[in-house]
């Protein structure tokens, strides 16, 4: 059964472009783990209350998501992520 997530991302102030670049790179790995990015939106007026980027990502199942999260290439980008992502909110969703 597919597992779908909504992901909201807030940047470290002054690192907005770096956040987008990091996400470009890390999201390229999703397909290799039986996943797909359904929606990727960038806010026009992001601020402390509103995320800079919103994503909806679907994985074939929980094992595919776990595989993505444990990907060594993704984990190797952790320091890069820490420099540009101030806050993340993520939760499971389903179609209504």
mmCIF file of N, CA and C in Angstrom:
data_model
loop_
_atom_site.group_PDB
_atom_site.id
_atom_site.type_symbol
_atom_site.label_atom_id
_atom_site.label_comp_id
_atom_site.label_asym_id
_atom_site.label_seq_id
_atom_site.Cartn_x
_atom_site.Cartn_y
_atom_site.Cartn_z
ATOM 1 N N UNK A 1 0.848 -1.180 0.000
ATOM 2 C CA UNK A 1 0.000 0.000 0.000
ATOM 3 C C UNK A 1 0.894 1.245 0.000
ATOM 4 N N UNK A 2 0.625 2.203 -0.894
ATOM 5 C CA UNK A 2 1.450 3.417 -0.959
ATOM 6 C C UNK A 2 1.431 4.209 0.346
ATOM 7 N N UNK A 3 2.563 4.854 0.624
ATOM 8 C CA UNK A 3 2.719 5.732 1.778
ATOM 9 C C UNK A 3 3.024 7.116 1.234
ATOM 10 N N UNK A 4 2.170 8.091 1.578
ATOM 11 C CA UNK A 4 2.302 9.443 1.041
ATOM 12 C C UNK A 4 2.535 10.421 2.176
ATOM 13 N N UNK A 5 3.449 11.368 1.939
ATOM 14 C CA UNK A 5 3.815 12.363 2.944
ATOM 15 C C UNK A 5 3.685 13.773 2.386
ATOM 16 N N UNK A 6 3.300 14.690 3.258
ATOM 17 C CA UNK A 6 3.434 16.117 2.992
ATOM 18 C C UNK A 6 4.656 16.575 3.774
ATOM 19 N N UNK A 7 5.509 17.363 3.113
ATOM 20 C CA UNK A 7 6.738 17.858 3.730
ATOM 21 C C UNK A 7 6.771 19.375 3.576
ATOM 22 N N UNK A 8 6.956 20.089 4.684
ATOM 23 C CA UNK A 8 7.096 21.543 4.679
ATOM 24 C C UNK A 8 8.504 21.882 5.145
ATOM 25 N N UNK A 9 9.155 22.809 4.443
ATOM 26 C CA UNK A 9 10.545 23.164 4.740
ATOM 27 C C UNK A 9 10.716 24.667 4.886
ATOM 28 N N UNK A 10 11.358 25.069 5.971
ATOM 29 C CA UNK A 10 11.699 26.468 6.219
ATOM 30 C C UNK A 10 13.209 26.621 6.093
ATOM 31 N N UNK A 11 13.697 27.675 5.462
ATOM 32 C CA UNK A 11 15.144 27.844 5.295
ATOM 33 C C UNK A 11 15.807 28.516 6.487
ATOM 34 N N UNK A 12 17.097 28.295 6.613
ATOM 35 C CA UNK A 12 17.924 29.134 7.459
ATOM 36 C C UNK A 12 17.974 30.479 6.744
ATOM 37 N N UNK A 13 17.750 31.563 7.442
ATOM 38 C CA UNK A 13 17.724 32.891 6.822
ATOM 39 C C UNK A 13 18.985 33.129 5.997
ATOM 40 N N UNK A 14 18.769 33.561 4.764
ATOM 41 C CA UNK A 14 19.874 33.827 3.857
ATOM 42 C C UNK A 14 20.336 32.621 3.055
ATOM 43 N N UNK A 15 19.744 31.448 3.316
ATOM 44 C CA UNK A 15 20.158 30.216 2.631
ATOM 45 C C UNK A 15 19.020 29.613 1.802
ATOM 46 N N UNK A 16 18.140 30.450 1.312
ATOM 47 C CA UNK A 16 16.981 29.980 0.553
ATOM 48 C C UNK A 16 17.399 29.234 -0.714
ATOM 49 N N UNK A 17 18.313 29.811 -1.483
ATOM 50 C CA UNK A 17 18.758 29.156 -2.725
ATOM 51 C C UNK A 17 19.449 27.836 -2.425
ATOM 52 N N UNK A 18 20.186 27.794 -1.336
ATOM 53 C CA UNK A 18 20.880 26.564 -0.946
ATOM 54 C C UNK A 18 19.870 25.474 -0.573
ATOM 55 N N UNK A 19 18.774 25.854 0.082
ATOM 56 C CA UNK A 19 17.729 24.885 0.408
ATOM 57 C C UNK A 19 17.171 24.283 -0.871
ATOM 58 N N UNK A 20 16.861 25.116 -1.862
ATOM 59 C CA UNK A 20 16.323 24.600 -3.125
ATOM 60 C C UNK A 20 17.320 23.664 -3.800
ATOM 61 N N UNK A 21 18.587 24.028 -3.795
ATOM 62 C CA UNK A 21 19.621 23.199 -4.413
ATOM 63 C C UNK A 21 19.756 21.858 -3.694
ATOM 64 N N UNK A 22 19.753 21.904 -2.373
ATOM 65 C CA UNK A 22 19.814 20.664 -1.587
ATOM 66 C C UNK A 22 18.621 19.771 -1.923
ATOM 67 N N UNK A 23 17.441 20.341 -1.946
ATOM 68 C CA UNK A 23 16.243 19.552 -2.249
ATOM 69 C C UNK A 23 16.290 19.002 -3.668
ATOM 70 N N UNK A 24 16.783 19.779 -4.624
ATOM 71 C CA UNK A 24 16.956 19.264 -5.992
ATOM 72 C C UNK A 24 17.756 17.968 -5.956
ATOM 73 N N UNK A 25 18.847 17.980 -5.209
ATOM 74 C CA UNK A 25 19.748 16.825 -5.158
ATOM 75 C C UNK A 25 19.156 15.648 -4.391
ATOM 76 N N UNK A 26 18.597 15.895 -3.229
ATOM 77 C CA UNK A 26 18.106 14.787 -2.401
ATOM 78 C C UNK A 26 16.842 14.163 -3.004
ATOM 79 N N UNK A 27 16.017 14.960 -3.654
ATOM 80 C CA UNK A 27 14.796 14.411 -4.244
ATOM 81 C C UNK A 27 15.077 13.558 -5.476
ATOM 82 N N UNK A 28 16.246 13.720 -6.080
ATOM 83 C CA UNK A 28 16.616 12.849 -7.209
ATOM 84 C C UNK A 28 16.729 11.387 -6.779
ATOM 85 N N UNK A 29 16.920 11.144 -5.508
ATOM 86 C CA UNK A 29 17.059 9.782 -4.982
ATOM 87 C C UNK A 29 15.716 9.076 -4.801
ATOM 88 N N UNK A 30 14.642 9.822 -4.741
ATOM 89 C CA UNK A 30 13.327 9.251 -4.438
ATOM 90 C C UNK A 30 12.952 8.152 -5.427
ATOM 91 N N UNK A 31 13.135 8.391 -6.721
ATOM 92 C CA UNK A 31 12.753 7.401 -7.745
ATOM 93 C C UNK A 31 13.449 6.054 -7.540
ATOM 94 N N UNK A 32 14.697 6.093 -7.084
ATOM 95 C CA UNK A 32 15.458 4.860 -6.889
ATOM 96 C C UNK A 32 14.919 4.013 -5.736
ATOM 97 N N UNK A 33 14.033 4.594 -4.945
ATOM 98 C CA UNK A 33 13.473 3.887 -3.779
ATOM 99 C C UNK A 33 11.967 3.682 -3.941
ATOM 100 N N UNK A 34 11.573 3.471 -5.184
ATOM 101 C CA UNK A 34 10.159 3.221 -5.510
ATOM 102 C C UNK A 34 9.252 4.331 -4.984
ATOM 103 N N UNK A 35 9.709 5.548 -5.187
ATOM 104 C CA UNK A 35 8.930 6.708 -4.780
ATOM 105 C C UNK A 35 8.810 7.694 -5.917
ATOM 106 N N UNK A 36 7.998 8.702 -5.698
ATOM 107 C CA UNK A 36 7.882 9.777 -6.682
ATOM 108 C C UNK A 36 7.417 11.055 -5.995
ATOM 109 N N UNK A 37 7.927 12.154 -6.490
ATOM 110 C CA UNK A 37 7.522 13.464 -5.992
ATOM 111 C C UNK A 37 6.265 13.842 -6.765
ATOM 112 N N UNK A 38 5.139 13.909 -6.064
ATOM 113 C CA UNK A 38 3.871 14.231 -6.713
ATOM 114 C C UNK A 38 3.725 15.728 -6.934
ATOM 115 N N UNK A 39 4.142 16.510 -5.925
ATOM 116 C CA UNK A 39 4.024 17.974 -5.986
ATOM 117 C C UNK A 39 5.230 18.573 -5.287
ATOM 118 N N UNK A 40 5.766 19.629 -5.900
ATOM 119 C CA UNK A 40 6.833 20.401 -5.261
ATOM 120 C C UNK A 40 6.551 21.865 -5.560
ATOM 121 N N UNK A 41 6.244 22.610 -4.513
ATOM 122 C CA UNK A 41 5.871 24.015 -4.653
ATOM 123 C C UNK A 41 6.810 24.897 -3.854
ATOM 124 N N UNK A 42 7.068 26.088 -4.384
ATOM 125 C CA UNK A 42 7.895 27.071 -3.682
ATOM 126 C C UNK A 42 7.021 28.277 -3.354
ATOM 127 N N UNK A 43 7.084 28.704 -2.111
ATOM 128 C CA UNK A 43 6.280 29.849 -1.664
ATOM 129 C C UNK A 43 6.760 31.131 -2.310
ATOM 130 N N UNK A 44 5.824 31.977 -2.617
ATOM 131 C CA UNK A 44 6.141 33.290 -3.173
ATOM 132 C C UNK A 44 6.604 34.218 -2.061
ATOM 133 N N UNK A 45 5.985 34.101 -0.888
ATOM 134 C CA UNK A 45 6.296 34.982 0.241
ATOM 135 C C UNK A 45 6.525 34.156 1.505
ATOM 136 N N UNK A 46 7.614 33.415 1.542
ATOM 137 C CA UNK A 46 7.925 32.615 2.723
ATOM 138 C C UNK A 46 8.375 33.517 3.864
ATOM 139 N N UNK A 47 8.050 33.106 5.069
ATOM 140 C CA UNK A 47 8.490 33.816 6.271
ATOM 141 C C UNK A 47 8.508 32.818 7.418
ATOM 142 N N UNK A 48 8.682 33.288 8.616
ATOM 143 C CA UNK A 48 8.770 32.391 9.772
ATOM 144 C C UNK A 48 7.508 31.549 9.963
ATOM 145 N N UNK A 49 6.361 32.065 9.514
ATOM 146 C CA UNK A 49 5.103 31.345 9.685
ATOM 147 C C UNK A 49 4.756 30.438 8.506
ATOM 148 N N UNK A 50 5.387 30.675 7.359
ATOM 149 C CA UNK A 50 5.047 29.937 6.141
ATOM 150 C C UNK A 50 6.294 29.292 5.553
ATOM 151 N N UNK A 51 6.189 28.031 5.139
ATOM 152 C CA UNK A 51 7.373 27.338 4.613
ATOM 153 C C UNK A 51 7.793 27.901 3.255
ATOM 154 N N UNK A 52 9.057 27.724 2.952
ATOM 155 C CA UNK A 52 9.593 28.112 1.646
ATOM 156 C C UNK A 52 9.218 27.067 0.599
ATOM 157 N N UNK A 53 9.210 25.814 1.008
ATOM 158 C CA UNK A 53 8.927 24.739 0.056
ATOM 159 C C UNK A 53 7.939 23.750 0.656
ATOM 160 N N UNK A 54 7.011 23.276 -0.188
ATOM 161 C CA UNK A 54 6.027 22.264 0.179
ATOM 162 C C UNK A 54 6.130 21.127 -0.824
ATOM 163 N N UNK A 55 6.163 19.910 -0.325
ATOM 164 C CA UNK A 55 6.282 18.739 -1.193
ATOM 165 C C UNK A 55 5.246 17.699 -0.796
ATOM 166 N N UNK A 56 4.782 16.950 -1.776
ATOM 167 C CA UNK A 56 3.998 15.743 -1.521
ATOM 168 C C UNK A 56 4.750 14.617 -2.216
ATOM 169 N N UNK A 57 5.145 13.640 -1.421
ATOM 170 C CA UNK A 57 5.981 12.550 -1.911
ATOM 171 C C UNK A 57 5.300 11.220 -1.583
ATOM 172 N N UNK A 58 5.276 10.321 -2.558
ATOM 173 C CA UNK A 58 4.651 9.011 -2.383
ATOM 174 C C UNK A 58 5.694 7.910 -2.565
ATOM 175 N N UNK A 59 5.653 6.922 -1.679
ATOM 176 C CA UNK A 59 6.495 5.738 -1.787
ATOM 177 C C UNK A 59 5.599 4.523 -1.947
ATOM 178 N N UNK A 60 6.114 3.498 -2.610
ATOM 179 C CA UNK A 60 5.316 2.294 -2.868
ATOM 180 C C UNK A 60 4.802 1.661 -1.580
ATOM 181 N N UNK A 61 5.619 1.731 -0.526
ATOM 182 C CA UNK A 61 5.235 1.161 0.759
ATOM 183 C C UNK A 61 6.196 1.687 1.830
ATOM 184 N N UNK A 62 5.993 1.268 3.046
ATOM 185 C CA UNK A 62 6.812 1.724 4.175
ATOM 186 C C UNK A 62 8.277 1.314 3.992
ATOM 187 N N UNK A 63 8.508 0.125 3.444
ATOM 188 C CA UNK A 63 9.881 -0.346 3.230
ATOM 189 C C UNK A 63 10.612 0.554 2.231
ATOM 190 N N UNK A 64 9.927 1.025 1.213
ATOM 191 C CA UNK A 64 10.537 1.927 0.232
ATOM 192 C C UNK A 64 10.912 3.252 0.894
ATOM 193 N N UNK A 65 10.035 3.770 1.736
ATOM 194 C CA UNK A 65 10.340 5.001 2.472
ATOM 195 C C UNK A 65 11.540 4.798 3.391
ATOM 196 N N UNK A 66 11.556 3.695 4.113
ATOM 197 C CA UNK A 66 12.680 3.402 5.010
ATOM 198 C C UNK A 66 13.986 3.313 4.233
ATOM 199 N N UNK A 67 13.941 2.706 3.071
ATOM 200 C CA UNK A 67 15.121 2.581 2.228
ATOM 201 C C UNK A 67 15.637 3.961 1.807
ATOM 202 N N UNK A 68 14.734 4.846 1.442
ATOM 203 C CA UNK A 68 15.110 6.221 1.084
ATOM 204 C C UNK A 68 15.753 6.933 2.271
ATOM 205 N N UNK A 69 15.135 6.821 3.426
ATOM 206 C CA UNK A 69 15.647 7.502 4.612
ATOM 207 C C UNK A 69 17.037 6.985 4.999
ATOM 208 N N UNK A 70 17.320 5.728 4.717
ATOM 209 C CA UNK A 70 18.598 5.133 5.093
ATOM 210 C C UNK A 70 19.643 5.194 3.977
ATOM 211 N N UNK A 71 19.299 5.758 2.840
ATOM 212 C CA UNK A 71 20.235 5.842 1.717
ATOM 213 C C UNK A 71 21.503 6.586 2.162
ATOM 214 N N UNK A 72 22.655 5.971 1.971
ATOM 215 C CA UNK A 72 23.911 6.568 2.434
ATOM 216 C C UNK A 72 24.214 7.887 1.720
ATOM 217 N N UNK A 73 23.770 8.034 0.474
ATOM 218 C CA UNK A 73 23.985 9.299 -0.239
ATOM 219 C C UNK A 73 23.165 10.415 0.400
ATOM 220 N N UNK A 74 21.950 10.093 0.806
ATOM 221 C CA UNK A 74 21.100 11.075 1.487
ATOM 222 C C UNK A 74 21.711 11.441 2.839
ATOM 223 N N UNK A 75 22.144 10.444 3.576
ATOM 224 C CA UNK A 75 22.744 10.696 4.879
ATOM 225 C C UNK A 75 24.036 11.495 4.772
ATOM 226 N N UNK A 76 24.773 11.314 3.681
ATOM 227 C CA UNK A 76 26.020 12.060 3.475
ATOM 228 C C UNK A 76 25.767 13.553 3.271
ATOM 229 N N UNK A 77 24.538 13.913 2.949
ATOM 230 C CA UNK A 77 24.184 15.321 2.747
ATOM 231 C C UNK A 77 23.683 15.998 4.019
ATOM 232 N N UNK A 78 23.762 15.331 5.153
ATOM 233 C CA UNK A 78 23.188 15.853 6.401
ATOM 234 C C UNK A 78 23.766 17.207 6.800
ATOM 235 N N UNK A 79 25.056 17.379 6.692
ATOM 236 C CA UNK A 79 25.650 18.677 7.062
ATOM 237 C C UNK A 79 25.173 19.784 6.135
ATOM 238 N N UNK A 80 25.090 19.453 4.884
ATOM 239 C CA UNK A 80 24.574 20.425 3.910
ATOM 240 C C UNK A 80 23.145 20.828 4.273
ATOM 241 N N UNK A 81 22.338 19.836 4.626
ATOM 242 C CA UNK A 81 20.962 20.093 5.032
ATOM 243 C C UNK A 81 20.919 20.989 6.267
ATOM 244 N N UNK A 82 21.743 20.694 7.238
ATOM 245 C CA UNK A 82 21.766 21.471 8.478
ATOM 246 C C UNK A 82 22.107 22.937 8.241
ATOM 247 N N UNK A 83 22.894 23.221 7.209
ATOM 248 C CA UNK A 83 23.273 24.610 6.896
ATOM 249 C C UNK A 83 22.125 25.411 6.288
ATOM 250 N N UNK A 84 21.169 24.724 5.642
ATOM 251 C CA UNK A 84 20.160 25.482 4.896
ATOM 252 C C UNK A 84 18.721 25.248 5.342
ATOM 253 N N UNK A 85 18.444 24.175 6.072
ATOM 254 C CA UNK A 85 17.076 23.875 6.501
ATOM 255 C C UNK A 85 16.948 24.156 7.995
ATOM 256 N N UNK A 86 16.141 25.159 8.323
ATOM 257 C CA UNK A 86 15.938 25.533 9.724
ATOM 258 C C UNK A 86 14.892 24.654 10.396
ATOM 259 N N UNK A 87 13.879 24.247 9.616
ATOM 260 C CA UNK A 87 12.744 23.529 10.211
ATOM 261 C C UNK A 87 12.070 22.677 9.150
ATOM 262 N N UNK A 88 11.612 21.507 9.559
ATOM 263 C CA UNK A 88 10.862 20.609 8.672
ATOM 264 C C UNK A 88 9.645 20.093 9.424
ATOM 265 N N UNK A 89 8.529 20.051 8.742
ATOM 266 C CA UNK A 89 7.349 19.362 9.266
ATOM 267 C C UNK A 89 6.961 18.327 8.225
ATOM 268 N N UNK A 90 6.611 17.137 8.689
ATOM 269 C CA UNK A 90 6.286 16.047 7.772
ATOM 270 C C UNK A 90 5.215 15.180 8.412
ATOM 271 N N UNK A 91 4.221 14.783 7.617
ATOM 272 C CA UNK A 91 3.190 13.886 8.126
ATOM 273 C C UNK A 91 2.600 13.081 6.973
ATOM 274 N N UNK A 92 2.026 11.937 7.332
ATOM 275 C CA UNK A 92 1.377 11.065 6.330
ATOM 276 C C UNK A 92 0.033 11.672 5.947
ATOM 277 N N UNK A 93 -0.290 11.507 4.667
ATOM 278 C CA UNK A 93 -1.585 11.948 4.145
ATOM 279 C C UNK A 93 -2.159 10.852 3.260
ATOM 280 N N UNK A 94 -3.438 10.977 2.941
ATOM 281 C CA UNK A 94 -4.072 10.072 1.992
ATOM 282 C C UNK A 94 -5.097 10.844 1.176
ATOM 283 N N UNK A 95 -5.434 10.323 0.018
ATOM 284 C CA UNK A 95 -6.432 10.968 -0.831
ATOM 285 C C UNK A 95 -7.790 10.926 -0.180
ATOM 286 N N UNK A 96 -8.521 11.986 -0.339
ATOM 287 C CA UNK A 96 -9.872 12.059 0.238
ATOM 288 C C UNK A 96 -10.896 11.492 -0.720
#
